Coordinates of C-alpha atoms in Angstrom, one line a residue:
Chain A
M1 CA -32.3 -23.6 56.8
G2 CA -31.2 -27.0 55.1
K3 CA -31.7 -30.4 56.4
V4 CA -28.8 -31.8 58.5
V5 CA -26.6 -34.7 57.1
L6 CA -24.4 -36.3 59.5
T7 CA -21.2 -37.9 57.5
V8 CA -19.1 -40.4 59.5
D9 CA -15.8 -41.6 57.9
D10 CA -12.2 -41.8 59.2
S11 CA -11.0 -40.6 55.9
A12 CA -10.8 -36.7 55.9
S13 CA -11.0 -36.6 52.3
I14 CA -13.9 -38.6 51.9
R15 CA -15.7 -36.4 54.5
Q16 CA -14.5 -33.1 52.6
M17 CA -16.0 -34.6 49.5
V18 CA -19.5 -35.6 50.9
A19 CA -19.4 -32.2 52.7
F20 CA -18.9 -30.0 49.6
T21 CA -21.2 -32.0 47.4
L22 CA -24.0 -31.7 50.0
K23 CA -23.4 -28.2 51.1
S24 CA -23.4 -27.0 47.4
A25 CA -27.0 -28.2 47.1
G26 CA -28.0 -26.5 50.3
Y27 CA -27.7 -29.0 53.1
E28 CA -26.2 -28.5 56.5
V29 CA -23.3 -31.1 56.9
V30 CA -21.9 -32.2 60.4
E31 CA -18.6 -34.5 60.2
A32 CA -17.6 -37.2 62.5
V33 CA -14.4 -39.2 62.4
D34 CA -15.4 -42.7 63.7
G35 CA -18.4 -44.5 65.0
E36 CA -17.9 -43.2 68.5
D37 CA -17.6 -39.9 67.6
G38 CA -20.6 -40.2 65.1
L39 CA -22.8 -41.4 68.0
S40 CA -22.2 -38.3 70.2
K41 CA -22.6 -35.9 67.1
A42 CA -25.9 -37.5 66.4
K43 CA -27.0 -37.3 69.9
A44 CA -25.7 -33.6 70.1
K45 CA -27.8 -32.5 67.1
V46 CA -30.5 -34.7 65.6
A47 CA -29.7 -35.2 61.7
D48 CA -32.1 -35.9 59.0
L49 CA -29.7 -38.4 57.5
V50 CA -26.5 -40.4 58.6
L51 CA -24.2 -41.4 55.9
T52 CA -21.6 -43.7 57.5
D53 CA -18.6 -45.7 56.3
Q54 CA -18.2 -49.3 57.4
N55 CA -14.4 -49.9 58.6
M56 CA -13.6 -47.3 60.9
P57 CA -11.3 -47.4 64.3
K58 CA -13.1 -47.6 67.7
M59 CA -16.5 -48.3 66.3
D60 CA -17.5 -49.6 62.7
G61 CA -20.5 -48.4 60.7
L62 CA -22.5 -51.5 61.4
T63 CA -22.2 -51.1 65.4
L64 CA -23.2 -47.2 64.7
I65 CA -26.4 -48.0 63.0
K66 CA -27.5 -50.7 65.6
S67 CA -26.8 -47.9 68.3
L68 CA -28.5 -45.2 66.4
R69 CA -31.6 -47.5 65.9
G70 CA -31.9 -48.0 69.5
L71 CA -32.2 -44.2 70.1
P72 CA -35.9 -42.8 69.9
D73 CA -34.8 -39.9 67.4
Y74 CA -33.2 -42.4 65.1
R75 CA -35.9 -45.2 65.0
N76 CA -37.1 -43.9 61.6
K77 CA -34.5 -41.5 60.1
P78 CA -32.6 -42.8 57.1
I79 CA -29.1 -44.3 57.5
L80 CA -27.2 -44.7 54.6
M81 CA -23.8 -46.8 54.4
L82 CA -20.8 -45.4 52.1
T83 CA -18.2 -47.9 52.1
T84 CA -15.8 -49.8 49.8
E85 CA -17.2 -53.0 51.2
S86 CA -19.4 -54.6 48.3
S87 CA -20.0 -58.1 49.2
D88 CA -23.7 -59.4 49.5
A89 CA -22.9 -60.8 52.8
M90 CA -21.9 -57.4 54.1
K91 CA -24.9 -55.6 52.5
A92 CA -27.3 -58.3 54.1
S93 CA -25.7 -57.7 57.6
G94 CA -26.2 -53.8 57.0
K95 CA -29.8 -54.4 56.1
A96 CA -30.3 -56.6 59.2
A97 CA -28.7 -53.8 61.4
G98 CA -31.3 -51.2 60.0
A99 CA -29.6 -49.4 57.1
T100 CA -31.8 -47.6 54.7
G101 CA -29.6 -48.1 51.6
W102 CA -25.8 -49.1 50.7
L103 CA -23.5 -47.1 48.6
V104 CA -20.4 -48.8 47.2
K105 CA -17.4 -46.3 47.1
P106 CA -16.0 -44.3 44.9
F107 CA -19.2 -42.2 45.0
D108 CA -20.3 -40.1 41.9
P109 CA -21.2 -36.6 43.7
Q110 CA -24.1 -36.2 41.4
K111 CA -25.4 -39.9 42.3
L112 CA -24.8 -39.2 45.9
L113 CA -27.0 -35.9 45.6
E114 CA -29.8 -37.8 43.8
V115 CA -29.7 -40.4 46.6
V116 CA -29.9 -38.1 49.4
K117 CA -32.7 -35.8 47.3
K118 CA -34.8 -39.2 47.1
V119 CA -34.3 -40.0 50.8
I120 CA -34.9 -36.8 52.6
G121 CA -36.0 -34.4 49.8
Chain B
M1 CA 39.0 -88.9 58.4
S2 CA 37.1 -87.5 55.3
S3 CA 34.9 -89.7 53.1
A4 CA 37.1 -89.0 50.2
K5 CA 40.1 -90.4 51.8
F6 CA 38.0 -93.4 52.8
V7 CA 37.0 -94.1 49.0
A8 CA 40.5 -93.6 48.1
L9 CA 41.8 -96.2 50.7
I10 CA 39.0 -98.7 49.6
C11 CA 39.7 -98.1 45.9
I12 CA 43.8 -98.8 46.6
S13 CA 43.0 -101.8 48.7
A14 CA 40.6 -103.3 46.3
L15 CA 43.2 -102.9 43.5
L16 CA 46.1 -104.4 45.7
V17 CA 43.6 -107.4 46.5
G18 CA 42.7 -107.8 42.8
L19 CA 46.4 -107.7 41.8
T20 CA 47.4 -110.4 44.5
V21 CA 44.4 -112.4 43.5
W22 CA 45.5 -112.1 39.8
F23 CA 49.3 -112.7 40.0
A24 CA 50.2 -114.2 43.5
D25 CA 49.8 -117.7 44.9
P26 CA 46.3 -118.7 46.0
V27 CA 47.7 -118.7 49.5
W28 CA 48.3 -114.8 49.2
G29 CA 45.0 -114.4 47.2
V30 CA 43.1 -115.8 50.2
L31 CA 45.2 -113.7 52.8
A32 CA 44.4 -110.5 50.6
V33 CA 40.5 -111.4 50.4
I34 CA 40.6 -111.6 54.3
A35 CA 42.6 -108.5 54.6
L36 CA 40.0 -106.6 52.2
A37 CA 37.1 -108.2 54.3
G38 CA 38.7 -106.9 57.5
L39 CA 38.7 -103.4 55.9
V40 CA 35.2 -103.5 55.0
L41 CA 34.3 -104.6 58.4
L42 CA 36.4 -101.6 59.8
I43 CA 34.6 -99.2 57.5
G44 CA 31.1 -100.8 58.3
L45 CA 32.3 -100.3 62.2
R46 CA 33.1 -96.8 61.7
N47 CA 29.6 -95.9 60.0
G48 CA 27.6 -97.8 62.3
G49 CA 29.4 -95.8 65.0
G50 CA 28.0 -92.5 63.7
Q51 CA 24.3 -93.8 64.4
V52 CA 25.2 -95.0 67.9
A53 CA 26.3 -91.5 69.0
P54 CA 23.8 -89.3 67.6
V55 CA 23.8 -86.3 70.2
D56 CA 27.5 -85.3 69.7
A57 CA 26.6 -84.8 65.8
E58 CA 23.3 -83.0 66.2
A59 CA 24.4 -80.5 69.0
P60 CA 26.4 -78.0 66.7
L61 CA 23.6 -78.2 64.0
R62 CA 21.1 -77.3 66.5
G63 CA 23.3 -74.2 67.6
E64 CA 23.5 -73.2 64.0
L65 CA 19.7 -73.5 63.5
N66 CA 18.8 -71.7 66.5
G67 CA 21.3 -69.1 65.8
L68 CA 19.8 -68.9 62.1
M69 CA 16.3 -68.6 63.5
A70 CA 17.3 -65.6 65.7
D71 CA 19.1 -64.0 63.0
L72 CA 16.1 -64.4 60.7
E73 CA 13.7 -63.0 63.2
R74 CA 15.9 -60.2 63.8
E75 CA 16.5 -59.1 60.3
E76 CA 12.9 -59.8 59.2
K77 CA 11.7 -57.8 62.0
A78 CA 14.2 -54.9 61.2
Q79 CA 13.1 -54.8 57.3
V80 CA 9.3 -55.2 58.0
Q81 CA 9.6 -52.2 60.5
L82 CA 11.3 -50.2 58.0
G83 CA 8.7 -51.4 55.1
I84 CA 5.8 -50.3 57.2
Q85 CA 7.2 -47.0 58.2
D86 CA 7.5 -46.5 54.4
M87 CA 4.0 -47.6 53.8
E88 CA 2.9 -45.1 56.9
R89 CA 4.8 -42.2 54.9
V90 CA 3.0 -43.1 51.6
K91 CA -0.4 -42.9 53.5
E92 CA 0.6 -39.5 55.0
L93 CA 1.8 -38.1 51.9
L94 CA -1.3 -39.3 50.0
R95 CA -3.5 -37.9 52.7
H96 CA -1.9 -34.6 52.6
A97 CA -2.2 -34.2 48.7
I98 CA -5.5 -35.7 48.5
D99 CA -7.0 -33.5 51.2
E100 CA -5.4 -30.4 49.5
L101 CA -6.9 -31.5 46.0
V102 CA -10.3 -32.1 47.2
R103 CA -10.2 -28.8 49.0
R104 CA -9.2 -27.3 45.8
F105 CA -11.7 -29.1 43.8
G106 CA -14.3 -28.0 46.3
D107 CA -13.4 -24.4 45.8
M108 CA -13.3 -24.9 42.1
N109 CA -16.9 -26.3 42.2
A110 CA -18.1 -23.2 44.2
H111 CA -16.4 -20.8 41.7
I112 CA -18.0 -22.8 38.8
Q113 CA -21.3 -22.6 40.5
S114 CA -21.2 -18.5 41.0
Q115 CA -19.9 -18.3 37.0
R116 CA -23.2 -20.1 36.2
D117 CA -25.3 -18.1 38.1
L118 CA -23.6 -14.9 36.7
A119 CA -23.9 -16.2 33.2
I120 CA -27.6 -17.2 33.8
S121 CA -28.4 -13.7 35.2
I122 CA -26.8 -12.1 32.0
V123 CA -29.0 -14.3 29.8
S124 CA -32.2 -13.3 31.7
A125 CA -31.2 -9.7 31.8
M126 CA -30.8 -9.6 28.1
S127 CA -33.9 -11.6 27.0
S128 CA -36.4 -11.0 30.0
H129 CA -39.7 -10.2 29.0
E130 CA -40.9 -9.5 32.6
H131 CA -41.1 -6.0 34.0
G132 CA -39.4 -6.0 37.4
A133 CA -38.1 -3.4 39.6
E134 CA -35.6 -2.6 36.8
G135 CA -38.2 -1.8 34.3
V136 CA -37.6 -2.9 30.8
S137 CA -35.1 -5.5 29.5
F138 CA -32.3 -4.6 27.2
S139 CA -34.1 -5.9 24.0
E140 CA -37.1 -3.8 24.9
F141 CA -35.0 -0.7 25.4
V142 CA -33.6 -1.3 21.9
L143 CA -37.2 -1.5 20.4
N144 CA -38.4 1.5 22.3
T145 CA -35.6 3.7 21.2
S146 CA -35.9 2.4 17.7
T147 CA -39.8 3.2 17.6
T148 CA -39.2 6.6 19.1
M149 CA -36.4 7.7 16.6
E150 CA -38.7 6.3 13.7
A151 CA -41.7 8.5 15.0
F152 CA -39.5 11.5 15.3
V153 CA -38.3 10.9 11.8
D154 CA -41.6 10.5 10.3
N155 CA -42.8 13.6 12.1
T156 CA -40.0 15.7 10.5
V157 CA -40.9 14.1 7.3
N158 CA -44.7 15.0 7.8
T159 CA -43.7 18.6 8.8
S160 CA -41.9 19.1 5.5
R161 CA -44.9 17.8 3.4
I162 CA -47.2 20.1 5.2
A163 CA -45.0 22.9 4.8
M164 CA -44.9 22.2 1.0
G165 CA -48.7 22.5 0.9
L166 CA -48.5 25.7 2.8
V167 CA -46.3 27.2 0.3
E168 CA -48.6 26.2 -2.5
T169 CA -51.6 27.8 -0.5
M170 CA -49.5 31.2 0.1
E171 CA -48.7 31.1 -3.7
A172 CA -52.5 31.1 -4.4
I173 CA -53.1 33.7 -1.9
D174 CA -50.6 36.0 -3.4
H175 CA -52.0 35.5 -6.8
E176 CA -55.5 36.5 -5.2
V177 CA -53.9 39.5 -3.8
N178 CA -52.4 40.7 -7.3
A179 CA -55.9 40.1 -8.9
I180 CA -57.2 42.4 -6.2
I181 CA -54.5 45.0 -7.0
A182 CA -55.3 44.7 -10.7
I183 CA -59.0 45.6 -10.0
L184 CA -57.9 48.4 -7.7
S185 CA -56.2 50.0 -10.9
E186 CA -59.5 49.4 -12.7
I187 CA -61.6 51.2 -9.9
E188 CA -59.0 54.2 -9.8
S189 CA -59.5 54.4 -13.5
I190 CA -63.2 54.5 -13.3
A191 CA -62.8 57.1 -10.4
K192 CA -60.7 59.2 -12.6
Q193 CA -63.1 59.2 -15.7
T194 CA -66.0 59.8 -13.2
N195 CA -63.9 62.8 -12.2
L196 CA -63.4 64.1 -15.7
L197 CA -67.2 63.5 -16.3
A198 CA -68.1 65.6 -13.1
L199 CA -65.9 68.1 -14.2
N200 CA -67.4 68.3 -17.9
A201 CA -70.9 68.2 -16.2
A202 CA -69.8 71.3 -14.2
I203 CA -68.8 73.0 -17.2
E204 CA -71.9 72.4 -19.0
A205 CA -73.9 73.5 -15.9
A206 CA -71.9 76.8 -16.0
R207 CA -72.6 77.4 -19.3
A208 CA -76.5 76.7 -18.9
G209 CA -76.4 79.4 -16.3
E210 CA -78.9 79.9 -13.7
A211 CA -80.8 76.8 -14.9
G212 CA -77.7 74.6 -14.6
R213 CA -76.9 75.8 -11.0
G214 CA -78.6 72.8 -9.3
F215 CA -77.0 70.4 -11.7
A216 CA -73.6 72.3 -10.7
V217 CA -74.2 71.3 -7.3
V218 CA -74.6 67.5 -8.3
A219 CA -71.7 67.6 -10.4
D220 CA -69.5 68.6 -7.7
E221 CA -70.8 66.0 -5.5
V222 CA -70.2 63.4 -8.0
R223 CA -66.5 64.8 -8.4
A224 CA -66.0 64.4 -4.6
L225 CA -67.4 60.9 -4.5
S226 CA -65.0 60.0 -7.4
Q227 CA -62.1 61.6 -5.5
R228 CA -63.0 59.7 -2.3
T229 CA -63.3 56.4 -4.2
N230 CA -59.7 57.1 -5.5
Q231 CA -58.7 57.8 -1.9
F232 CA -60.2 54.5 -0.6
S233 CA -58.6 52.6 -3.7
Q234 CA -55.3 54.0 -2.7
Q235 CA -55.7 53.0 0.9
I236 CA -56.7 49.6 -0.1
R237 CA -53.8 49.4 -2.4
G238 CA -51.5 50.4 0.7
H239 CA -52.8 47.6 2.6
M240 CA -52.9 45.1 -0.1
D241 CA -49.2 46.0 -0.7
G242 CA -48.5 45.3 2.8
V243 CA -50.4 41.7 2.7
H244 CA -48.3 41.1 -0.3
G245 CA -45.0 42.0 1.4
S246 CA -45.9 39.7 4.4
L247 CA -46.9 36.9 1.9
V248 CA -43.5 37.2 0.2
K249 CA -41.7 36.9 3.5
A250 CA -44.0 34.1 5.0
H251 CA -43.5 32.3 1.5
E252 CA -39.8 32.6 1.8
S253 CA -39.7 31.2 5.4
I254 CA -42.1 28.4 4.6
Y255 CA -40.2 27.5 1.3
S256 CA -36.8 27.2 3.3
V257 CA -38.6 24.9 5.8
A258 CA -40.3 22.8 3.0
S259 CA -37.2 22.7 0.8
M260 CA -35.0 21.5 3.6
D261 CA -33.1 18.2 2.5
M262 CA -35.3 15.5 3.6
N263 CA -32.5 12.9 2.6
F264 CA -31.0 13.8 5.9
A265 CA -33.9 12.6 8.0
L266 CA -34.5 9.6 5.9
Q267 CA -30.7 8.6 6.1
S268 CA -31.0 9.2 9.9
K269 CA -33.8 6.8 9.9
Q270 CA -32.1 4.4 8.1
R271 CA -28.9 4.6 10.2
V272 CA -30.9 4.4 13.3
Q273 CA -32.7 1.5 12.2
S274 CA -29.2 -0.5 11.1
T275 CA -27.7 0.6 14.6
M276 CA -30.6 -0.8 16.4
T277 CA -30.5 -4.0 14.3
R278 CA -26.8 -4.3 15.0
I279 CA -27.2 -3.6 18.8
G280 CA -29.9 -6.3 18.7
E281 CA -27.4 -8.7 17.0
I282 CA -24.6 -7.7 19.5
N283 CA -27.3 -8.4 22.4
Q284 CA -28.1 -11.7 21.0
G285 CA -24.5 -12.7 20.5
M286 CA -23.7 -11.8 24.1
S287 CA -26.7 -13.9 25.3
Q288 CA -25.5 -16.8 23.2
S289 CA -21.9 -16.3 24.7
A290 CA -23.2 -16.2 28.2
R291 CA -25.2 -19.3 27.5
R292 CA -22.2 -21.1 26.1
I293 CA -20.4 -19.9 29.2
D294 CA -23.0 -21.7 31.3
E295 CA -22.8 -24.8 29.1
S296 CA -18.9 -25.0 29.5
A297 CA -19.2 -24.2 33.4
E298 CA -21.6 -27.1 33.5
K299 CA -19.2 -29.3 31.7
V300 CA -16.3 -28.3 34.1
A301 CA -18.7 -29.3 37.0
V302 CA -19.1 -32.6 35.5
E303 CA -15.4 -33.1 35.1
V304 CA -14.9 -31.8 38.7
N305 CA -17.4 -34.7 39.8
A306 CA -15.3 -37.2 37.7
A307 CA -12.4 -35.8 39.5
V308 CA -13.9 -36.1 42.8
T309 CA -15.0 -39.8 42.2
A310 CA -11.3 -40.8 41.0
L311 CA -9.7 -38.9 44.1
Q312 CA -11.5 -41.3 46.3
F313 CA -8.6 -43.8 45.4
Q314 CA -7.0 -42.6 48.3
D315 CA -9.6 -43.8 50.8
M316 CA -9.3 -47.2 48.9
G317 CA -5.6 -47.0 48.5
N318 CA -5.3 -46.4 52.4
Q319 CA -7.3 -49.6 53.3
L320 CA -5.3 -51.4 50.9
I321 CA -2.1 -50.4 52.5
E322 CA -3.4 -51.2 55.8
H323 CA -4.5 -54.6 54.6
A324 CA -0.8 -55.1 53.2
Q325 CA 0.6 -54.1 56.4
Q326 CA -1.7 -56.7 58.3
R327 CA -0.3 -59.3 55.8
I328 CA 3.3 -58.4 56.4
N329 CA 2.7 -58.6 60.3
I330 CA 1.5 -62.0 59.6
V331 CA 4.4 -63.1 58.0
T332 CA 6.3 -61.8 60.9
Q333 CA 4.0 -63.6 63.2
M334 CA 4.6 -66.8 61.1
I335 CA 8.4 -66.4 61.3
E336 CA 8.3 -65.7 65.1
G337 CA 5.9 -68.9 65.5
I338 CA 8.3 -71.1 63.5
S339 CA 11.2 -70.0 65.1
G340 CA 9.8 -70.3 68.7
R341 CA 8.4 -73.9 68.1
I342 CA 12.0 -74.8 66.6
R343 CA 14.0 -73.3 69.9
Q344 CA 11.5 -75.1 72.2
S345 CA 11.5 -78.5 70.6
G346 CA 14.3 -80.9 71.6
Q347 CA 14.9 -83.2 68.4
L348 CA 15.6 -81.8 64.8
S349 CA 12.8 -84.1 63.4
D350 CA 10.4 -83.0 66.0
A351 CA 11.6 -79.2 65.4
L352 CA 10.7 -79.6 61.8
L353 CA 7.1 -81.1 62.5
Q354 CA 6.5 -78.1 65.0
A355 CA 7.7 -75.8 62.6
R356 CA 5.2 -77.0 59.7
S357 CA 2.3 -77.2 62.1
A358 CA 2.9 -73.5 63.4
L359 CA 3.1 -72.3 59.7
R360 CA -0.2 -74.2 58.9
E361 CA -2.2 -72.5 61.8
S362 CA -0.8 -69.0 61.0
A363 CA -2.0 -69.9 57.5
Q364 CA -5.4 -70.7 58.4
Q365 CA -5.7 -67.6 60.6
A366 CA -4.6 -65.4 57.7
A367 CA -7.1 -66.8 55.3
Q368 CA -10.0 -65.8 57.8
G369 CA -9.2 -62.1 57.4
N370 CA -11.7 -60.1 55.7
H371 CA -10.5 -58.0 52.6
P372 CA -12.2 -54.6 52.8
V373 CA -11.5 -53.3 49.0
K374 CA -12.5 -55.7 46.2
Q375 CA -12.9 -52.7 43.6
K376 CA -10.6 -53.1 40.6
S377 CA -11.6 -49.8 39.0
M378 CA -12.3 -46.1 39.8
S379 CA -15.8 -46.3 38.3
S380 CA -18.4 -45.2 40.7
G381 CA -19.9 -48.1 42.9
D382 CA -23.5 -49.5 43.1
I383 CA -26.1 -48.0 44.9
E384 CA -28.7 -50.0 46.8
L385 CA -31.9 -48.8 48.7
F386 CA -33.2 -51.3 51.0

């Protein structure tokens, strides 16, 4: 059974791309459409890695990270930000919120796989 | 009265005064100057009167301005609404198209993966050296077949060579048999002579009479012996003839084996060797082709990855369109703000001041908005692990 990756993005196409990239490498992928959905799915099934967008309706990525870090299951789980935001200020606030890493869109599927392998094996 | 008529009136008056001063008496000149002064005073009074009664003049302008602002607000809102609707349609079209493309590329990726797996299994089946459940690999099968065929042909050639040896041995045996038969003739002739000698001895014994009676018995016995010798010799000859006949038959059979055309076997060996070499080459060629299929499938996978990276423009485009929509809404708010302030303020000058400050406030608000997409190309973004 592969490790579970939760991908949170309001763009269906990005979710699809992340899903087929990771599924082809044997990971199990759970999709969520925004921060709120991501939080409830993260609670329903504990993921080994959370991959989240920043700008989303209802709840943004930074808030999701802060909420997840408050849960015992996610205190030490890797959480990666996958967003179009590339400013140093945003990255700094991501780091402060508890993000493990920052990936600027567009992502190269091969590089995404490498990072995921590096983080959860 | 319009200003053009005023100017014309003043010019005509000035001309009359000038002509009067030039041609008429000084008295008329003074009167003309006074009349001109009166006219100028009248004009001055008229213009001064405009400043004294401002409300009457501004009222229609205010009405016009308020009407203009209401029209502007309405038209701008209608156009903005249409523009935003168009943008929503673009977003929706992009979303459908890109979702479909991503799904197709995902399928393509899966097909490419299975193609690569197949190519790899072909390569490993053709060149594998491990003895799995399937037994030997194809190249080993070719090698085994070749070795077996060679051994078979070698055995056939060997058999032929041994048969040749046998033929020679047979000929030697037959030669010996013939020699024995020749010796038998000699024995028969000795027996014949012995018989004749015994006959002569018997005659001589008869002639000697009673004294030769014992000798006659011996001579008869010698004659009987010679006849038995001849009989044995005849028997041996009969057997030897049988042996000779069998040898001739065996010689014929073995000779036919030995003289069989070995070229056929040698040619077969060469054919088998060249066929196996060809099969080996085909095998290698197929293996190489399978490897090339795998390589090109790998390249396709790289291209699919690049396409997937590029397809993410939809996510960025979507955010940019949303940002543009926000900016358009800000323009609407600016116009609404300016229009509201103008309609609420009393004096025109105050209205203009209010409008400018409303614009400034909106501009400051707009400048604070965060721009989510700064990328200018679709090359893949930075990765940073904290």
